PDB file of C-alpha atoms in Angstrom:
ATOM      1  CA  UNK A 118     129.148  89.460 144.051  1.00  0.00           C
ATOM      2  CA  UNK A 119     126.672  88.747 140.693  1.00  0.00           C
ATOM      3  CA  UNK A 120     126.790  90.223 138.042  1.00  0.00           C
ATOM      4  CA  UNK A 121     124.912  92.682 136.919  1.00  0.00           C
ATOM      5  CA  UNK A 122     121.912  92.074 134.917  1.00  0.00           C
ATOM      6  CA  UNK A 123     122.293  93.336 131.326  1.00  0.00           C
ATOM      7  CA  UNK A 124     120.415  96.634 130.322  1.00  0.00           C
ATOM      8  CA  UNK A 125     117.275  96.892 127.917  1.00  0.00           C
ATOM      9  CA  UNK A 126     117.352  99.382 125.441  1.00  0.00           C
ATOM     10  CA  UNK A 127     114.054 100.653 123.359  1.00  0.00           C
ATOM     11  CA  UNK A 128     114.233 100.476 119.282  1.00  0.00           C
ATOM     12  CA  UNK A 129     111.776 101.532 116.749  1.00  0.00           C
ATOM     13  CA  UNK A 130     111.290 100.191 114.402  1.00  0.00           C
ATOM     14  CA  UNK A 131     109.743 101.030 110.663  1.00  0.00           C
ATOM     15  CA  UNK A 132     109.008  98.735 108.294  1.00  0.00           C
ATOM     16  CA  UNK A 133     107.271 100.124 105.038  1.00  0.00           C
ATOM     17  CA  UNK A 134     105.547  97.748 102.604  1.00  0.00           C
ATOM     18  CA  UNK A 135     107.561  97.352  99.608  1.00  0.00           C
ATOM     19  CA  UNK A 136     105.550  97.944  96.134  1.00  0.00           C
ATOM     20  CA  UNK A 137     102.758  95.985  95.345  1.00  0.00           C
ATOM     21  CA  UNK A 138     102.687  94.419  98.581  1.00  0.00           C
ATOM     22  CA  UNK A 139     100.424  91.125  99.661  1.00  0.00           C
ATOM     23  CA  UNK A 140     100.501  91.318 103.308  1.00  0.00           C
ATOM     24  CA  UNK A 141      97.018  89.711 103.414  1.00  0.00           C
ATOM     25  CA  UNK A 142      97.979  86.315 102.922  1.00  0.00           C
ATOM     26  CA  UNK A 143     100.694  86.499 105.590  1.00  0.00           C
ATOM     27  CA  UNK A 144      99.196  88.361 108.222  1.00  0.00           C
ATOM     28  CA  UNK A 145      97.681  85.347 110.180  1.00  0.00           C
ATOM     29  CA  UNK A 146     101.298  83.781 110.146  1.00  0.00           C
ATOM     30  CA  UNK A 147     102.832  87.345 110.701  1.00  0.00           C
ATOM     31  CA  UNK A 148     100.660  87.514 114.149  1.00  0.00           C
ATOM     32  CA  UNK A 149     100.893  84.285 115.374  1.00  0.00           C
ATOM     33  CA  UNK A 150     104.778  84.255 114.819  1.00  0.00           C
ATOM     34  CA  UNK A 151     104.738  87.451 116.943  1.00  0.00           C
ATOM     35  CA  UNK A 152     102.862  85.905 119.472  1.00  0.00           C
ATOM     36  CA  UNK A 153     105.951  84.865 121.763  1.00  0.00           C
ATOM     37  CA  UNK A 154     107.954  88.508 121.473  1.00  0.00           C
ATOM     38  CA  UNK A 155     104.679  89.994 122.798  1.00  0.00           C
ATOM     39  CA  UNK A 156     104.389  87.650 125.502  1.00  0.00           C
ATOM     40  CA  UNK A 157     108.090  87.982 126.308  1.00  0.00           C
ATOM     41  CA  UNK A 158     107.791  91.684 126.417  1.00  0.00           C
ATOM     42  CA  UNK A 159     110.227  92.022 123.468  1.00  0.00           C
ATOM     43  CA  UNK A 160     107.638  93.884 121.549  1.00  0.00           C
ATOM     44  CA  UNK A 161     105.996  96.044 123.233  1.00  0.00           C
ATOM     45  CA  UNK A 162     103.764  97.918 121.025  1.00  0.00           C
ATOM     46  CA  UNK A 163     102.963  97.284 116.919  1.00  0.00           C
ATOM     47  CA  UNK A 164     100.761  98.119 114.517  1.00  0.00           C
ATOM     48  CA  UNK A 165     100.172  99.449 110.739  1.00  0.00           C
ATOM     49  CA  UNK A 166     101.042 102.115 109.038  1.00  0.00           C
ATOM     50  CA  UNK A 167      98.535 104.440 107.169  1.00  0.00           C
ATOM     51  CA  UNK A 168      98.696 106.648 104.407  1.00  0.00           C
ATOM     52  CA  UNK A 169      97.923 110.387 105.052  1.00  0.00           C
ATOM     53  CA  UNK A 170      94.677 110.994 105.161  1.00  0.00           C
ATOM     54  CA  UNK A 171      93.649 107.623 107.014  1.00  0.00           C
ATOM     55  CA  UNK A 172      91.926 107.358 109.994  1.00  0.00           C
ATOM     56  CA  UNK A 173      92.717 104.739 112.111  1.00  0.00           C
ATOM     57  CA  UNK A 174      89.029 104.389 113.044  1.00  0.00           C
ATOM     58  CA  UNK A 175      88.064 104.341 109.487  1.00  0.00           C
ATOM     59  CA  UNK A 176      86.684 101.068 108.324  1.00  0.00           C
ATOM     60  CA  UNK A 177      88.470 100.453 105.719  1.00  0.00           C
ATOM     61  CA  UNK A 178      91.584 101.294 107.418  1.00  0.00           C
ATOM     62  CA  UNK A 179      93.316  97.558 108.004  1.00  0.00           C
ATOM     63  CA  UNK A 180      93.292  97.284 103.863  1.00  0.00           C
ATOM     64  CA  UNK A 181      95.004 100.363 103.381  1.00  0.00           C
ATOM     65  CA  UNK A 182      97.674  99.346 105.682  1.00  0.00           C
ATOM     66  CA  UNK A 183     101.579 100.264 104.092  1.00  0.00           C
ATOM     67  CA  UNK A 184     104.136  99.155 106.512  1.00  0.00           C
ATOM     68  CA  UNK A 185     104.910  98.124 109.933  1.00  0.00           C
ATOM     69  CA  UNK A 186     105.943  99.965 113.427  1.00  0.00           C
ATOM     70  CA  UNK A 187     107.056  98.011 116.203  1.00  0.00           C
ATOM     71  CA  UNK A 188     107.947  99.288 119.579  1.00  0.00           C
ATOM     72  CA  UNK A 189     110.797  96.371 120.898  1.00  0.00           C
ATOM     73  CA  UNK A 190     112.441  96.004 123.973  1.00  0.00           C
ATOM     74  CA  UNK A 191     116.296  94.708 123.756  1.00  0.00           C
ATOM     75  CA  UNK A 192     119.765  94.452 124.590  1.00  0.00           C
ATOM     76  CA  UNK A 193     121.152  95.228 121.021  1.00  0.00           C
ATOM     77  CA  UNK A 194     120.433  96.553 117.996  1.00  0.00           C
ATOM     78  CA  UNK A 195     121.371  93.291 116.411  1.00  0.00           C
ATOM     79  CA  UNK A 196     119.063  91.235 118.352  1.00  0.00           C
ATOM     80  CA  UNK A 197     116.278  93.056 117.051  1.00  0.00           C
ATOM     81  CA  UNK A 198     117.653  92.971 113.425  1.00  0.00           C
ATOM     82  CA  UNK A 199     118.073  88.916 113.877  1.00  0.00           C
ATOM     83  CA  UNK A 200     114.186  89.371 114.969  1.00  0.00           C
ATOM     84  CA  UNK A 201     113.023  90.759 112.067  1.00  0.00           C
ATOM     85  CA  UNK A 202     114.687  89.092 109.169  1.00  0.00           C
ATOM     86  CA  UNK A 203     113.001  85.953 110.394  1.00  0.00           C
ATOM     87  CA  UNK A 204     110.046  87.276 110.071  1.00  0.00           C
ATOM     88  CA  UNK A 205     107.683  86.374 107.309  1.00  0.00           C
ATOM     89  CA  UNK A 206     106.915  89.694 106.058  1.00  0.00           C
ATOM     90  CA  UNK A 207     110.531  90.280 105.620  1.00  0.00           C
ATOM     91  CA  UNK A 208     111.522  86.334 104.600  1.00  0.00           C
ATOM     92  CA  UNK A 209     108.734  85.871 101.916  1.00  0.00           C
ATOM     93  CA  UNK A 210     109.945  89.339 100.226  1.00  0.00           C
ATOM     94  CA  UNK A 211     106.227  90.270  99.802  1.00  0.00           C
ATOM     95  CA  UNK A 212     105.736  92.972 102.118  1.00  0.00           C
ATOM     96  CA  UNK A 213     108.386  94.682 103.408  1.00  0.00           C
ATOM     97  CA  UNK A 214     110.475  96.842 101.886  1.00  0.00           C
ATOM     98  CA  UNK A 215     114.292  95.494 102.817  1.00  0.00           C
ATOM     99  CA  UNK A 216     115.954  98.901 101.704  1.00  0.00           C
ATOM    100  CA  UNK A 217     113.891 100.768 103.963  1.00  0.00           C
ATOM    101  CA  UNK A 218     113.424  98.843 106.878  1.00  0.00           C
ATOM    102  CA  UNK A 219     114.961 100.545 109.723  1.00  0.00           C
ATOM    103  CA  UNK A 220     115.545 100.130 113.706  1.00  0.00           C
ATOM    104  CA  UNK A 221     116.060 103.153 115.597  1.00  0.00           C
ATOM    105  CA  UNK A 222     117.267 103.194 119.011  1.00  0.00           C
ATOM    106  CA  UNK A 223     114.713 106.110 121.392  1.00  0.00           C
ATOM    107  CA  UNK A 224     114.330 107.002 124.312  1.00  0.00           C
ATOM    108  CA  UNK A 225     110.697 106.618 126.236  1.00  0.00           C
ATOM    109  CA  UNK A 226     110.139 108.332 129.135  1.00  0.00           C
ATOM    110  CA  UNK A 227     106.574 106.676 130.295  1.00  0.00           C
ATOM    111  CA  UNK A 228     107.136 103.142 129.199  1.00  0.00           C
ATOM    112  CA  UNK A 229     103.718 102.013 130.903  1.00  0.00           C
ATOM    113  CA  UNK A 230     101.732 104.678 128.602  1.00  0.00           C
ATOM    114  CA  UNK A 231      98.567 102.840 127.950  1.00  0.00           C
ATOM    115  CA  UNK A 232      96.207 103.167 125.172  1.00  0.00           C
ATOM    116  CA  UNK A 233      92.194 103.097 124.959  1.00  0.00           C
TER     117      UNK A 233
END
């Protein structure tokens, strides 16, 4: 008999930029870093936060950025906290906001939602 294969759990995740913030100079890294989890199907989804009042659309809208959300596929809570804190927006202590990082475990019912 094998064993069963272990279970994948979603987490959200939300990352706010702490103050005064220089995400600029790390995004490059910050994405290509990433590149592997996406490709792995760890993260599933990502992308910046806006302030209210933002359009995504708008074309300013990548320098107003002010935090992180990261849809991630996992076994653990842990593994995804391991994730993160080698990440360089959380190592360098220039963008995100430690005390108010958060993972969240949720539930998704259409996991192959796809988006235009």
């Amino acid at each position: 008999m094998t064993s069963p294969s272990p279970q994948k759990n979603y987490f959200l995740v939300y990352a706010p930029d702490g103050p005064n913030s220089h995400r600029g100079p790390l995004a490059e890294e910050h994405m290509k870093q990433n590149e592997g989890a996406f490709k792995s199907g760890f993260i599933r989804l990502g992308g910046g936060l806006l302030p209210p009042g933002t359009k995504s659309t708008d074309s300013d809208a990548l320098q107003k950025l002010t935090g992180s959300f990261v849809i991630v596929q996992a076994e653990t809570e842990e593994q995804v906290w391991e994730a993160f804190k080698k990440d360089i927006y959380y190592t360098s202590g220039k963008v995100w906001d430690h005390e108010k990082l958060t993972v969240a475990p949720v539930f998704i019912p259409m996991p192959e939602a796809k988006f235009d």
